[in-house]
Each structure stands twice: as structure tokens, then as C-alpha cells.
CSV table of C-alpha atoms and ligand atoms in Angstrom, one decimal:
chain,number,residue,atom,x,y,z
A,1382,UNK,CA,0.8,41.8,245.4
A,1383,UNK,CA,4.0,39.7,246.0
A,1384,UNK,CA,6.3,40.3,248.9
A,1385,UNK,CA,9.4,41.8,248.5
A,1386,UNK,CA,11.8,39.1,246.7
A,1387,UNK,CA,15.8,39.9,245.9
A,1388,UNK,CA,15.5,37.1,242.9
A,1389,UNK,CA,13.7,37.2,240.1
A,1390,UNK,CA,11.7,33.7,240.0
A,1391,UNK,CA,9.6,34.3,236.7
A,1392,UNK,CA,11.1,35.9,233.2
A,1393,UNK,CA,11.0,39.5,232.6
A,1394,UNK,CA,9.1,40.9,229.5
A,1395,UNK,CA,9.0,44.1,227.8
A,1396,UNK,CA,5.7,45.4,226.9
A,1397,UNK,CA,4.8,48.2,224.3
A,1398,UNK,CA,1.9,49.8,223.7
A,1399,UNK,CA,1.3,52.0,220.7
A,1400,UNK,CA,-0.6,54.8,220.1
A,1401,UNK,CA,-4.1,53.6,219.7
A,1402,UNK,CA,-3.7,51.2,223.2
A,1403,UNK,CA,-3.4,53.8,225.4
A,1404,UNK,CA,-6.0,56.1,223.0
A,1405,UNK,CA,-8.2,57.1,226.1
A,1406,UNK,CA,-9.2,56.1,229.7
A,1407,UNK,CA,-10.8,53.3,228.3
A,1408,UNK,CA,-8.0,52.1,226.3
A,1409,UNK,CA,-5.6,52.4,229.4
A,1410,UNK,CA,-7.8,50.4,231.6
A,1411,UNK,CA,-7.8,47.4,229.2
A,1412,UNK,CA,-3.7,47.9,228.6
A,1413,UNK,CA,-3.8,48.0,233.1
A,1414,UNK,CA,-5.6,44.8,232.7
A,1415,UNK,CA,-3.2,43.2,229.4
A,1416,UNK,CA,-0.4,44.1,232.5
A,1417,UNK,CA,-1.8,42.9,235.5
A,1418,UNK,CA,-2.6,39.4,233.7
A,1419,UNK,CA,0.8,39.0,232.9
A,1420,UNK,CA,2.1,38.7,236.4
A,1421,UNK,CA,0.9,35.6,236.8
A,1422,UNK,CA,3.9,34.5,234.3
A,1423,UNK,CA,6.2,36.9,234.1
A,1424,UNK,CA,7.6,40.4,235.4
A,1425,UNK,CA,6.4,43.1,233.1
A,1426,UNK,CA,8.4,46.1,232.5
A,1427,UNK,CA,6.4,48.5,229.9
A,1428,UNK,CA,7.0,51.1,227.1
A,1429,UNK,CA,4.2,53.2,226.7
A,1430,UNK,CA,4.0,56.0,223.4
A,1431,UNK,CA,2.1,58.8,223.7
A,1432,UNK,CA,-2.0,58.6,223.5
A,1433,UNK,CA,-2.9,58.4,219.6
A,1434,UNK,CA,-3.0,61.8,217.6
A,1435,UNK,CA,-0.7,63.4,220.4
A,1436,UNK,CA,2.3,63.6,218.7
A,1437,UNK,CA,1.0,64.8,215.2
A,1438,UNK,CA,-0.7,67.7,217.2
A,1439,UNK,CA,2.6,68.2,218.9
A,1440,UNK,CA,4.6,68.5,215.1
A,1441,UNK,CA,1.6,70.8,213.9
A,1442,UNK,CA,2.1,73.3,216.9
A,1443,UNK,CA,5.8,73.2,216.8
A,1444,UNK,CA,5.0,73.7,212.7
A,1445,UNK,CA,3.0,77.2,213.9
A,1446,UNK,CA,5.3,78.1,216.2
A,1447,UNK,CA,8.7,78.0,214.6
A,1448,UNK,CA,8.1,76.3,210.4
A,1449,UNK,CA,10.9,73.4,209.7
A,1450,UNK,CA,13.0,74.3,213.2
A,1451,UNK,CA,15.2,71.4,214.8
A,1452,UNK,CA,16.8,71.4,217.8
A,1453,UNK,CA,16.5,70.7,221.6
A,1454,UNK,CA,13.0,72.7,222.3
A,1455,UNK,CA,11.3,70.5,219.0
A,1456,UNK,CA,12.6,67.5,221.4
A,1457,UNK,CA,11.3,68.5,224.3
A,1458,UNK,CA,7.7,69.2,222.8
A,1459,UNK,CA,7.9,66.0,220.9
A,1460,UNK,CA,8.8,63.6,223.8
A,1461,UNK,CA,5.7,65.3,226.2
A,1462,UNK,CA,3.1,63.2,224.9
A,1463,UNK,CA,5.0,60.2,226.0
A,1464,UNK,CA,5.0,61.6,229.8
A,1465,UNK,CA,1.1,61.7,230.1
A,1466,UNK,CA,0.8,58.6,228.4
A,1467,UNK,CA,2.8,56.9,231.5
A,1468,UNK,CA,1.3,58.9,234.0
A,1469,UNK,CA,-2.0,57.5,233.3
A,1470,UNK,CA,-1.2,54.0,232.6
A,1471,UNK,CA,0.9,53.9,236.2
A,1472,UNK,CA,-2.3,55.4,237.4
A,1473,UNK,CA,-5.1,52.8,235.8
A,1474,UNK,CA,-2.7,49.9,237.5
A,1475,UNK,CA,-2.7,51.2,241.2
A,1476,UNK,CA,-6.6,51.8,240.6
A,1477,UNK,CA,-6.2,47.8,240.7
A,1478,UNK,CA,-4.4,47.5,243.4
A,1479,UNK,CA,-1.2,46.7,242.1
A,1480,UNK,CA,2.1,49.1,242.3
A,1481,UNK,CA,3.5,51.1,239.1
A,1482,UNK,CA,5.7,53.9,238.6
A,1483,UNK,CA,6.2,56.2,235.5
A,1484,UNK,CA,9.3,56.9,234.5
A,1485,UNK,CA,10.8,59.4,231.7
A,1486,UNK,CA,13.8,58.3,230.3
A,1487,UNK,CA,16.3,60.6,232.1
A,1488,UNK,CA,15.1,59.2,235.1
A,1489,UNK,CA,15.7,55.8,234.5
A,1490,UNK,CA,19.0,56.6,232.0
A,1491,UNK,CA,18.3,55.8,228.7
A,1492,UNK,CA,21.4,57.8,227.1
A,1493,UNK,CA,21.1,58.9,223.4
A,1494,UNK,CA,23.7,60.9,220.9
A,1495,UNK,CA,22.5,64.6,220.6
A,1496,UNK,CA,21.4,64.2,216.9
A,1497,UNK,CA,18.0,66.3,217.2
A,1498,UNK,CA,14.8,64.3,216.2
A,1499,UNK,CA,16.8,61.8,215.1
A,1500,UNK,CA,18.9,60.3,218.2
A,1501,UNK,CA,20.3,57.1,218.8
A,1502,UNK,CA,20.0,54.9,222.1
A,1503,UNK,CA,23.7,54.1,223.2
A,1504,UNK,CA,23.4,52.7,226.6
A,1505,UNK,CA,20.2,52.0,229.2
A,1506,UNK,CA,20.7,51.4,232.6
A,1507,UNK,CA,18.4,48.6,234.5
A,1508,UNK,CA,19.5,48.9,238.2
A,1509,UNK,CA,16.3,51.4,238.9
A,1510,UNK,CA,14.0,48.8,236.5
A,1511,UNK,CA,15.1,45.8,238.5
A,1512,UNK,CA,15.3,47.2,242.1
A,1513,UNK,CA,11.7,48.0,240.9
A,1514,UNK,CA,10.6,44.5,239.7
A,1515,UNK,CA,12.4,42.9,243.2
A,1516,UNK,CA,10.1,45.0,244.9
A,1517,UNK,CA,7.3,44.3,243.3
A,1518,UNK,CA,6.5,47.7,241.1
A,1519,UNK,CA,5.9,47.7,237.8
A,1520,UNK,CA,8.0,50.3,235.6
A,1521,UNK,CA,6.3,51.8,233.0
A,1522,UNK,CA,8.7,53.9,231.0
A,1523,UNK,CA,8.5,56.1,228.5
A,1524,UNK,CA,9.2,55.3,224.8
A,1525,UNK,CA,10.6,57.4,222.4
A,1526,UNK,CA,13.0,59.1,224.3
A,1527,UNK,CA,16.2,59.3,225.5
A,1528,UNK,CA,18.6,62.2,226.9
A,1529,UNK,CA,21.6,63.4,225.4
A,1530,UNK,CA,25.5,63.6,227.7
A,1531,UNK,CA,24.3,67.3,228.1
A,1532,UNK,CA,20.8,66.4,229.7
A,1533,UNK,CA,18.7,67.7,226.6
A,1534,UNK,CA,15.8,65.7,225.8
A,1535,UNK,CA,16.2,63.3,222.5
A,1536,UNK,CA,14.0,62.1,220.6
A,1537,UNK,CA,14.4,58.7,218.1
A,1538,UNK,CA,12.3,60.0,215.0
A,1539,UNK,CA,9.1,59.1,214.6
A,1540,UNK,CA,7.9,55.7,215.7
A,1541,UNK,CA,10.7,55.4,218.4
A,1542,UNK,CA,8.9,53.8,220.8
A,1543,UNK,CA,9.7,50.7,219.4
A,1544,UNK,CA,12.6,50.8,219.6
A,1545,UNK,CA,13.0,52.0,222.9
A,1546,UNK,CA,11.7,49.0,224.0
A,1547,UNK,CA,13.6,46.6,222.1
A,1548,UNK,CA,16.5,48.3,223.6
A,1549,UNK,CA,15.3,48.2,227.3
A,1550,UNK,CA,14.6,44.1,226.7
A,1551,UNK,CA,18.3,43.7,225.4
A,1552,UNK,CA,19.2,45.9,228.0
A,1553,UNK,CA,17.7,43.5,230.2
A,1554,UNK,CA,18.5,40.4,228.3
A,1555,UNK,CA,14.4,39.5,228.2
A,1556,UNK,CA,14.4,36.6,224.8
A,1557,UNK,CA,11.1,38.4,223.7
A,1558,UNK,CA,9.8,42.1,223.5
A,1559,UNK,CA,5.8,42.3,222.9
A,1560,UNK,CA,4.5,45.0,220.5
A,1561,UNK,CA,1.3,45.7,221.3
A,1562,UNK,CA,-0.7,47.4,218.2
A,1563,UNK,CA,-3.6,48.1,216.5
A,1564,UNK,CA,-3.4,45.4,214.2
A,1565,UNK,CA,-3.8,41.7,215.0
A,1566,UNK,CA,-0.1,40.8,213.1
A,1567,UNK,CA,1.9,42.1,210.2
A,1568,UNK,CA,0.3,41.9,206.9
A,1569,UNK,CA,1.5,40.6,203.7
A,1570,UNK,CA,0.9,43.9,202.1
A,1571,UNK,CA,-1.4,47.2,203.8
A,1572,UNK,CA,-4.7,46.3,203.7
A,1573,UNK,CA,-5.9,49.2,203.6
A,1574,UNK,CA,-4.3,49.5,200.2
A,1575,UNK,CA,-4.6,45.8,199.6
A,1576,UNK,CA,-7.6,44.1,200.8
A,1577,UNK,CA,-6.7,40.9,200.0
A,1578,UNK,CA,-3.6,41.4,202.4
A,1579,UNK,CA,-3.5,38.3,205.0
A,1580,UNK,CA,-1.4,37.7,208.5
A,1581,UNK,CA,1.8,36.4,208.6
A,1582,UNK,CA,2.6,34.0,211.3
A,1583,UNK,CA,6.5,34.3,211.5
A,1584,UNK,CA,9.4,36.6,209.4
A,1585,UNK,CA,12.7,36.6,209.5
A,1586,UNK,CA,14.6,40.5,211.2
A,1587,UNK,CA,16.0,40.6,207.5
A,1588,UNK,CA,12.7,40.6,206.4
A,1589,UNK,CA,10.8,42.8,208.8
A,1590,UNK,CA,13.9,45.5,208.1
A,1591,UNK,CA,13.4,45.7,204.8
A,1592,UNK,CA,10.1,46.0,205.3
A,1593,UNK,CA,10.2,48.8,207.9
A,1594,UNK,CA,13.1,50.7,205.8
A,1595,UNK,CA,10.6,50.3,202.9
A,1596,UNK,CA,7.9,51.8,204.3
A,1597,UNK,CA,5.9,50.0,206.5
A,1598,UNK,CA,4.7,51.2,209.7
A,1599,UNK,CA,4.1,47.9,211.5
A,1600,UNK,CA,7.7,48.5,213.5
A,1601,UNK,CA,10.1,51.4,213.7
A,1602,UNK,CA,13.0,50.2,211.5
A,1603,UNK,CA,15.9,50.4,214.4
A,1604,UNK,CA,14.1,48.3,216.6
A,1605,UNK,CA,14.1,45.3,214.1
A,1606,UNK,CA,18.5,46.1,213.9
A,1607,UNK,CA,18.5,45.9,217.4
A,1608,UNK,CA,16.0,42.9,218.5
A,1609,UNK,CA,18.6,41.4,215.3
A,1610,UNK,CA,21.5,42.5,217.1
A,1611,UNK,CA,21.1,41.3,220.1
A,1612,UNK,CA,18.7,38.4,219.5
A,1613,UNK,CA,15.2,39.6,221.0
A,1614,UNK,CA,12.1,37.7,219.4
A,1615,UNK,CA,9.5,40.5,218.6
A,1616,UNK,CA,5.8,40.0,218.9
A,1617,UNK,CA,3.4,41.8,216.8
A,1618,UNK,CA,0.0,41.2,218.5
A,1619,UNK,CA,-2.8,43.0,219.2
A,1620,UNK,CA,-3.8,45.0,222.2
A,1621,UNK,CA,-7.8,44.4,221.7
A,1622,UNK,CA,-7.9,40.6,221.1
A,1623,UNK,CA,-5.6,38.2,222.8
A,1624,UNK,CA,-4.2,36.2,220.7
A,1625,UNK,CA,-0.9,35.5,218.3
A,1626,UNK,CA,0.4,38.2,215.9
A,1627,UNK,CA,3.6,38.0,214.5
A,1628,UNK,CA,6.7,36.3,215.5
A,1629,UNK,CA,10.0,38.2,214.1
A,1630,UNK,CA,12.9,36.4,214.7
A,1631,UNK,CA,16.1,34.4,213.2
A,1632,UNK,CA,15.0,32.3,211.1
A,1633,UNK,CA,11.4,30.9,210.5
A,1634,UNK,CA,9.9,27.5,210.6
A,1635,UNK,CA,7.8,27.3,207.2
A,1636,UNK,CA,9.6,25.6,204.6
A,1637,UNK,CA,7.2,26.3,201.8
A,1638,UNK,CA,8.1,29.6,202.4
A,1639,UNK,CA,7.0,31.9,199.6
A,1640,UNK,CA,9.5,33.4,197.2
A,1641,UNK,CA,8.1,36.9,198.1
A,1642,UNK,CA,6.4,37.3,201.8
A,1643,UNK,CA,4.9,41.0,201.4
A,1644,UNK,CA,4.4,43.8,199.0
A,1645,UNK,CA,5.3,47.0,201.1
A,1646,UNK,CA,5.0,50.6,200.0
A,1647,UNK,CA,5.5,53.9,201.4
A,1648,UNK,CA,3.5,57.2,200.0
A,1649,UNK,CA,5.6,59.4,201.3
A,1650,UNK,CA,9.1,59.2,199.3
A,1651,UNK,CA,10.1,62.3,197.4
A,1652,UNK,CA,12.9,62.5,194.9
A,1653,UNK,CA,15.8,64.9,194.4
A,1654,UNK,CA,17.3,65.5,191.2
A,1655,UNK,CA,20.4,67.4,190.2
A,1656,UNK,CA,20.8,68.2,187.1
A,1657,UNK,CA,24.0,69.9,186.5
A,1658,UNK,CA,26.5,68.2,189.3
A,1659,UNK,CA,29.9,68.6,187.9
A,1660,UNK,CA,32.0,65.4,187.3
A,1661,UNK,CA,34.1,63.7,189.8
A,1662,UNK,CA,33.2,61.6,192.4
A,1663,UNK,CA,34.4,63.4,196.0
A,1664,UNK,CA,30.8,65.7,194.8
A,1665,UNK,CA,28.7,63.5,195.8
A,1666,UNK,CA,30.7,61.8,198.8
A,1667,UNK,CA,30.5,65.4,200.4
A,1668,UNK,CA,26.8,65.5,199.4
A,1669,UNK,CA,25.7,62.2,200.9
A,1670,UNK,CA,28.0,62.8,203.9
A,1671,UNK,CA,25.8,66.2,205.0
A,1672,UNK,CA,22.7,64.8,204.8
A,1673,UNK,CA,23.9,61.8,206.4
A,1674,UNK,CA,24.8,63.6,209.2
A,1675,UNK,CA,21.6,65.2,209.5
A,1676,UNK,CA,20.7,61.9,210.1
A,1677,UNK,CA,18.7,62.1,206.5
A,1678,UNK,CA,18.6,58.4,205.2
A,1679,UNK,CA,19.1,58.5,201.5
A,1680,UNK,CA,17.2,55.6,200.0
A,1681,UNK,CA,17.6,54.9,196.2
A,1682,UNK,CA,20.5,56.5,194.4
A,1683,UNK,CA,20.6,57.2,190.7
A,1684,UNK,CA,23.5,58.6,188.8
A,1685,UNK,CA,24.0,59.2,185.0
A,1686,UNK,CA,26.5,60.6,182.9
A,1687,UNK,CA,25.1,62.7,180.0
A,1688,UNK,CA,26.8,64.4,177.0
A,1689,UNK,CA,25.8,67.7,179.4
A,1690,UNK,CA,27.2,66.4,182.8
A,1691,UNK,CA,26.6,64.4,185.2
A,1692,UNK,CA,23.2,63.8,186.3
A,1693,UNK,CA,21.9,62.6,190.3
A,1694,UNK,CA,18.4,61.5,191.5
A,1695,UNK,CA,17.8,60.1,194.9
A,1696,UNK,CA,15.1,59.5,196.9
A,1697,UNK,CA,14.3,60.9,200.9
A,1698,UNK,CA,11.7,60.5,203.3
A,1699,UNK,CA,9.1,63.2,202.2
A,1700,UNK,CA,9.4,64.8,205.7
A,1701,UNK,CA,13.1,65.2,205.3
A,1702,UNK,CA,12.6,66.6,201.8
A,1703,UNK,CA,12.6,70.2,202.5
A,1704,UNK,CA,16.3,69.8,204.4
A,1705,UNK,CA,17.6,67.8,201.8
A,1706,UNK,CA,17.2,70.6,199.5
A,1707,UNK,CA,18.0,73.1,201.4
A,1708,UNK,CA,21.5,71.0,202.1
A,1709,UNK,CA,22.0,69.9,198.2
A,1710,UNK,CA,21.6,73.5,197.4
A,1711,UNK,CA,23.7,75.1,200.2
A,1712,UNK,CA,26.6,72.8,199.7
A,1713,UNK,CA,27.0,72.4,196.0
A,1714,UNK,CA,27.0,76.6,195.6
A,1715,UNK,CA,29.7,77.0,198.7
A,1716,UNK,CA,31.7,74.1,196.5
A,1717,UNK,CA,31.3,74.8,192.8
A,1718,UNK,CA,30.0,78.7,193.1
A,1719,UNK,CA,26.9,78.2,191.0
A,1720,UNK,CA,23.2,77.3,191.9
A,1721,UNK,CA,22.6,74.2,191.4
A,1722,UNK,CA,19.4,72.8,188.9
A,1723,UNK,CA,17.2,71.0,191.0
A,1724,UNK,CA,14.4,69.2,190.6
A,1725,UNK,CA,11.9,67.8,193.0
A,1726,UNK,CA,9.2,65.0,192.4
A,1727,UNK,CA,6.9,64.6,195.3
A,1728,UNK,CA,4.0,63.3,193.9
A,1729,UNK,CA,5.8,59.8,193.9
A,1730,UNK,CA,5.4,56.4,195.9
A,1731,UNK,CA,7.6,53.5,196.5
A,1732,UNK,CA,6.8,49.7,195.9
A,1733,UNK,CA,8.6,46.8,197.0
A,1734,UNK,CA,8.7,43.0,197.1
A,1735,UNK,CA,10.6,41.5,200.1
A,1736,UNK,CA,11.1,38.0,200.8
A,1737,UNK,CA,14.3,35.9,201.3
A,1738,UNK,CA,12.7,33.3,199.6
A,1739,UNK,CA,13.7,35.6,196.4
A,1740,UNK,CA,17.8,34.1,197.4
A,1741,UNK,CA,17.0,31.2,195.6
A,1742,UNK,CA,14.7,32.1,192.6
A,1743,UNK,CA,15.8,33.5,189.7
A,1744,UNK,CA,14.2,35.9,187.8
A,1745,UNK,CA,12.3,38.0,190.1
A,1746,UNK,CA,13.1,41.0,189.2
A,1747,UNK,CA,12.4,39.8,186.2
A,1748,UNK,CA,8.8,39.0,186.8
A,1749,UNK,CA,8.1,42.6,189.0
A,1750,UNK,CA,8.9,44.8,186.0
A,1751,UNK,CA,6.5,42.8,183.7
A,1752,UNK,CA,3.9,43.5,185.8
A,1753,UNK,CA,4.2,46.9,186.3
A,1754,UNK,CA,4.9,46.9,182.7
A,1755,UNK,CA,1.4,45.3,182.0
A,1756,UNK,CA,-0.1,47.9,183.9
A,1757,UNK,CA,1.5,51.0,182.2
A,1758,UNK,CA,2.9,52.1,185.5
A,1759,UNK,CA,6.4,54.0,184.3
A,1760,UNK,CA,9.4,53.7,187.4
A,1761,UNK,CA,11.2,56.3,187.9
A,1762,UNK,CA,13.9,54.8,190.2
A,1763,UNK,CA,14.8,51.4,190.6
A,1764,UNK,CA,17.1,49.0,193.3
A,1765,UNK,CA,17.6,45.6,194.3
A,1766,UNK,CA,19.2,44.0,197.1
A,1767,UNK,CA,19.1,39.9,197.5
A,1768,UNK,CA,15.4,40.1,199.3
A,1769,UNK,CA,14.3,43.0,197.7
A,1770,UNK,CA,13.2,44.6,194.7
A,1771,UNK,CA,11.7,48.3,195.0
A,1772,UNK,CA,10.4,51.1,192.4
A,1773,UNK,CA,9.5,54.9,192.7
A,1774,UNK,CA,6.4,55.1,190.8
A,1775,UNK,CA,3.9,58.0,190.1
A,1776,UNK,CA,1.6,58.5,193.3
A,1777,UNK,CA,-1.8,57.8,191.6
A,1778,UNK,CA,-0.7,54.2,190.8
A,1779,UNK,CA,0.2,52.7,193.9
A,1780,UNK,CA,-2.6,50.5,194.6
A,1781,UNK,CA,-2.6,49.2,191.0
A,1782,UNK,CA,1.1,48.4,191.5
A,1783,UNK,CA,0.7,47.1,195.1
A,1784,UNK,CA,-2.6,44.8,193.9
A,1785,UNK,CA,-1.1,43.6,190.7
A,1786,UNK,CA,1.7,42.6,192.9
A,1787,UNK,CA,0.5,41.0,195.5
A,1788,UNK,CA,-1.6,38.6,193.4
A,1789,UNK,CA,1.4,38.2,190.7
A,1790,UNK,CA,3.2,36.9,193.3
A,1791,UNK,CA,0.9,34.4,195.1
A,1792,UNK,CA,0.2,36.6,198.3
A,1793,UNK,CA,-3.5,37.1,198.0
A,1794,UNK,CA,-4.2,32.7,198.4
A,1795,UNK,CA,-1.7,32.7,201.1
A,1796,UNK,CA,-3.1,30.7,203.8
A,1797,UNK,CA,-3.2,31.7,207.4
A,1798,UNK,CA,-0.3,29.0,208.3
A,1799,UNK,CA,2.2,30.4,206.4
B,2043,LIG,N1,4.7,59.0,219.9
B,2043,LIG,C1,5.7,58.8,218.9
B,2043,LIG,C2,5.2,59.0,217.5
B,2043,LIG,O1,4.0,59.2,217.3
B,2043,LIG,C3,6.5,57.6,219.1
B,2043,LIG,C4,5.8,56.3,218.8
B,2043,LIG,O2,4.6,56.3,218.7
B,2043,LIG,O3,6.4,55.3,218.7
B,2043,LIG,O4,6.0,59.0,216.6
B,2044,MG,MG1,4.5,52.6,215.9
């Protein structure tokens, strides 16, 4: 181990580990290793989730306990996995020899607002992660959480960790925060859904946040709006072979860029419709506004006037389907004094194209409804943005959509360089 220094003389780097890289013992010994390799070049600080499978078990037992409740005890539960996670990593790097200390985020002051489930990092504080590095200990913090002005344990929705380590490398103003996953990059499309699905070397944040807001799993979707924000290069890479992933960042290299650079999709989307929402407009601002500040992300609106009123359909997160209801209903009978007529459709999916390449090419939107056309897939909701088309389509033909896609569009020859 080095001496005490009081500069830093090698670039700090913010390391995350998902899930499956801290999945057992084993797991954590190789991650121990990953950090202990990486003094050699740099001074790793590193965000750790909690062990794979934790988290869901957490949800389910909070599900037994107390069905649908949010609030600060759902937090707390939530954010434990993360603590035993960072516990034993710290622990598999002093085995080595080298010095590490866990760290929960109240202890290190990652500040969140006191939205429950759902909170947002506002401010980190690095005196305690670089008195640390000076000395020669390696922080290993937990991801995921934060604490509110009234000390409650936050949580940042599922996935978080990311983007609690994007935020501690701005924080720190490291150029690049390393994902370590699963997966050897990001994929053109899921292979799981799509086989022929190959790496991509480089995307742009613009492209990696539509992709995480449309359903892909590779990164949590704030972390791509902050490493934007503030500049920080993501890597995607793998935690079980070392070598490239991904590189997220400004802009990309590739000139032959392809007009569409994945197909992304996201089983669980769920629809709300309304079927008797009284005209006017200041309706629906109050509607979107409470769910909105349930921190429920309304995805793709769809409003229709109709010789018998106005009609709404929009689609939520499937998880965040129940309180959408629940909100829609409560709302629209304390403001117009009847029930309202809603429908829900949860046996939906969503499909998208992404790819700024689509800026310059007309006509793709074009080209994505022939070919669910050709398939005799029916969409049920529809949007565009200038890098993105995306459809709600019936469950069962997701993978026929997503396939159909991907070739239509050139994805499955893609070669490894692009
Ligand atoms: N452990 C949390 C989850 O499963 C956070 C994360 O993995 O990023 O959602
Ligand atoms: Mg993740």
C-alpha cells in the first residue's frame, strides 16, 4: 500500500458493480481483484448494489408485509441490501491486504429530496471520499441511496445504483464512471429477445436515454441525464472478462453511423384509459400534475375528442400502474363528482427504434409502421421524437416486432466496429 500522500498523483475513477458482480463470495473476490488492479493507474472510489436477487426479495417481503405501501420504512428495507453488499466487498479487499471502507450514503452525505422510492440526488459531498483516497483507503459506497434533510433513508427507484455513481464521479469531476455488468456492452437490441442482437462500441447520452427511458435495462435512465449533464464518459463493460464494452458519451466517432442504432422494448408498460373525461384542458393538467408528483413518469399520451367526450389513454410503468389508477380515479371523482370509466390494458409491450442517425433520413417512421404492418401486429399507442419512434403493441408480439425490426433496419449485419 502507498504512503500517505496529500495530492492526488493518478486520476480518480468511479467503479460500479451491479448486481450479478457481487452475486456471491466468489463474485466479490474477483470484483476485490477488478479494484486492486486498478491502483496501479488510478484511485478507485466504488459503488456497489446489492448482491443479485436481494432487492426483489426485499419488494416481495415488503409486498407480504404491508401490499402497495410507500413511504420511509419501504426505503429503509429497500436500501439494506446495498449495506451487505459493501460490507463484504470492503472486506474481500483487506483479505488482500489493501485498506477499504464501506460507507452508506448518510455517512458519506449523499443528500436526496424525500420523494419515497423515487428520490432524487441533489448534492454529494467528497471531503470524506478524498481524505480517504489521500490516505490510501479505498471507499466503497453504497449505490442506490441517499438520505433525505430529515435523515430518512431514500431510495432512487429501481436501478439507482447507477446513478449514484455517475453522480459521485461528477461530484468528484472523474472524466469517466465504469459500469461494471453482466453483459460484455450494450446491445443493439435484447438478445435474449433478439439473438441476432450485436455490441455496440460507442452511443451518444441522447441515444443511451432514450434507450433507458424506453425500456432498456443496460443503465438506469438518470444516470445517462447526469453523466450528459455534467460531461462523464460511461463505460459499459463487463465484470467477468476484461475488455471494452460500451463507450457513452458526446458525440461518437463512426461516420457510417446507422440510421437506427438499437431496437429497445420494455414488457412491462401498462396503459390507462379514460373514457368519459369531461372537456377542457386544466382536466388533464391536474391529472398529469398528481401523478407527476408521485414521481409516476407518464410515457405516451393519447387524447381524442369523440361525439361522446373526450377520450385519454396513456401509458405507465407496469409497477406504477396500480397508483396511477388509484390517483386518476381519486382525482377525477373529488373534481367532476362521478366515477370515472377506466380502462386498463396490461397485457401490452413497447417497441422502439432509437438512433440519431434517424435526424437526417426521412421517412422512418414511415418504414417502422410498414413493418409492423406486414406482420399484422395492431399499435395501440404511438410517438415520435427526432431519434425515436415507439409503439404499444399487444404482449404476445413483441419478439416478432423487435425481430422484424431489427433486421428491417440493418441491425442484425452490423459489424462489431460500428
Ligand atoms: N439494488 C437496486 C435494485 O435492484 C439498485 C441497483 O441494482 O441499481 O434495483
Ligand atoms: Mg442495473
Amino acid at each position: 500500500m502507498k504512503d500517505k500522500i496529500t495530492t492526488l498523483d493518478r486520476p480518480i475513477q468511479v467503479k460500479k458493480f451491479g448486481g450479478t458482480s457481487v452475486g456471491s463470495i466468489e463474485r466479490i473476490h474477483n470484483v476485490a481483484r477488478i479494484v486492486i488492479e486498478s491502483l496501479k493507474n488510478n484511485y478507485p472510489v466504488v459503488v456497489a448494489s446489492a448482491m443479485s436477487g436481494e432487492t426483489n426479495r426485499l419488494v416481495a417481503l415488503a409486498e407480504e408485509a404491508f401490499p402497495h405501501y410507500k413511504g420511509p420504512a419501504y426505503d429503509m428495507l429497500l436500501a439494506s441490501g446495498e449495506q451487505v453488499a459493501i460490507a463484504l466487498l470492503a472486506m474481500a479487499i483487506e483479505r488482500q491486504g489493501y485498506k477499504a471502507k464501506p460507507y452508506l450514503a448518510h455517512q458519506i452525505g449523499i443528500q436526496t429530496d424525500n420523494v419515497s422510492s423515487k428520490a432524487r440526488i441533489q448534492h454529494i459531498q467528497t471531503e470524506q471520499i478524498l481524505k480517504d483516497l489521500k490516505e490510501g483507503i479505498i471507499p466503497i459506497i453504497a449505490g442506490f441511496q441517499g438520505v433525505d434533510e430529515n435523515f430518512n433513508i431514500t431510495t432512487l427507484g429501481r436501478g439507482g445504483s447507477d446513478t449514484s455513481a455517475v453522480a459521485i464521479a461528477a461530484a468528484l469531476k472523474a472524466d469517466a464512471c465504469e459500469i461494471y455488468t453482466d453483459v460484455p456492452a450494450v446491445f443493439s437490441a435484447d438478445p435474449r429477445l433478439v439473438p441476432l442482437a450485436k455490441e455496440i462500441k460507442e452511443l451518444t447520452f441522447e441515444e443511451m436515454m432514450e434507450m433507458a427511458s424506453l425500456g432498456s435495462k443496460v443503465l438506469h435512465i438518470r444516470s445517462v441525464e447526469l453523466a450528459a449533464k455534467f460531461g462523464v464518459k460511461i463505460h459499459v463493460r463487463s465484470s467477468f472478462q476484461e475488455r471494452e464494452g460500451t463507450w457513452v458519451m458526446d458525440s461518437v466517432q463512426n461516420l457510417e453511423k446507422p440510421v437506427v442504432s438499437s431496437v429497445t422494448h420494455d414488457a412491462n408498460t401498462s396503459v390507462v384509459k379514460i373514457n368519459n373525461l369531461p372537456e377542457g384542458v386544466s382536466g388533464l393538467a391536474q391529472l398529469f400534475e398528481h401523478l407527476a408528483q408521485k414521481g409516476i413518469v407518464v410515457d405516451i399520451i393519447s387524447q381524442t375528442h369523440l361525439p361522446e367526450g373526450q377520450r385519454l389513454a396513456f401509458s405507465v410503468p407496469s409497477e406504477d400502474l396500480y397508483q396511477a389508477v388509484t390517483i386518476t380515479q381519486n382525482l377525477f371523482t373529488q373534481m367532476h363528482k362521478l366515477p370515472a370509466q377506466i380502462e386498463t390494458m396490461d397485457k401490452v409491450a413497447k417497441v422502439s427504434i432509437v438512433g440519431v442517425g434517424m435526424r437526417n433520413h426521412p421517412g422512418v417512421a414511415a418504414h417502422f409502421f410498414k413493418i409492423l404492418a406486414k406482420q399484422n401486429i395492431p399499435i395501440f399507442l404511438v410517438t415520435t421524437s427526432e431519434i425515436k419512434v415507439s409503439a404499444i403493441i399487444p404482449s404476445e408480439s413483441l419478439q416478432k416486432a423487435a425481430q422484424s425490426l431489427h433486421t428491417a433496419f440493418s441491425l442484425d449485419q452490423l459489424s462489431k466496429e460500428t
